Amino acid sequence: MFTGIVEDTGTVASVESTDDGRRLRIETAELSGFEHGQSISVSGVCLTVEEYGENWFSAFTAAETLEKTYLGELDAGDVVNLERALPADGRLDGHIVQGHVDTVTEVVAVEQVGEDWTFTFALPDGYERYVAEKGSVALDGISLTVADVDDDAGTFDVAVIPTTYELTTLSEKSAGSPVHVEVDVVAKYVERLDSY
């Protein structure tokens, strides 16, 4: 489990493609102490550390992961958000994030408002009911609060503070950029319970 509080951004150092998927080697300036088998969120996708060194790790992305995410489009030099799994005694500063990406959407617009930014995203088909004003959503692994939903336009907005903008890959996003979406798992369970 993750919190959606990005610890660092990492750079894809190399990509190895095989018949079964892709292996990513990611370098990071801030994170270390990796372990074999450890879970790590890579732009919102829960991956497993295979090999590692002082400030790098490699992880394999299977075909199913590549079908549901944009990790298949990453190349050497691309930047990703990184978060290690939440320890049992850790702080839950964001919201419950599983690292199980539901779908990919895209940035519709980015507007700077004073020191903050408003990001507008396309409401992903089939997931509209899970995106609620003042609700939580994980975008590229970042825990964010939905500021507004425009059902007629098929979009939703999030307000991004300077710290989040500077410390995550959002600063590199523009209209048309792909973004991983994980809707709030609590909303899914509420819907499931309501069906009985």
Coordinates of C-alpha atoms in Angstrom, one line a residue, residues 1-4 39 46 83-87 91-92 95-99 185:
M1 CA 0.0 0.0 0.0
F2 CA 1.1 3.6 -0.7
T3 CA 0.0 7.0 0.3
G4 CA 0.3 9.0 -2.9
S39 CA 7.2 -3.0 -3.7
C46 CA 3.1 -0.9 -8.1
E83 CA 7.2 6.1 -3.6
R84 CA 8.2 3.1 -1.5
A85 CA 5.5 1.1 0.2
L86 CA 4.0 2.4 3.4
P87 CA 5.5 0.7 6.5
R91 CA 2.0 8.1 8.5
L92 CA -0.9 8.1 6.0
H95 CA -4.9 8.6 1.0
I96 CA -4.9 4.8 0.5
V97 CA -3.3 4.1 -2.8
Q98 CA -2.8 0.5 -4.0
G99 CA -0.6 1.1 -7.0
V185 CA -10.6 2.2 -3.5

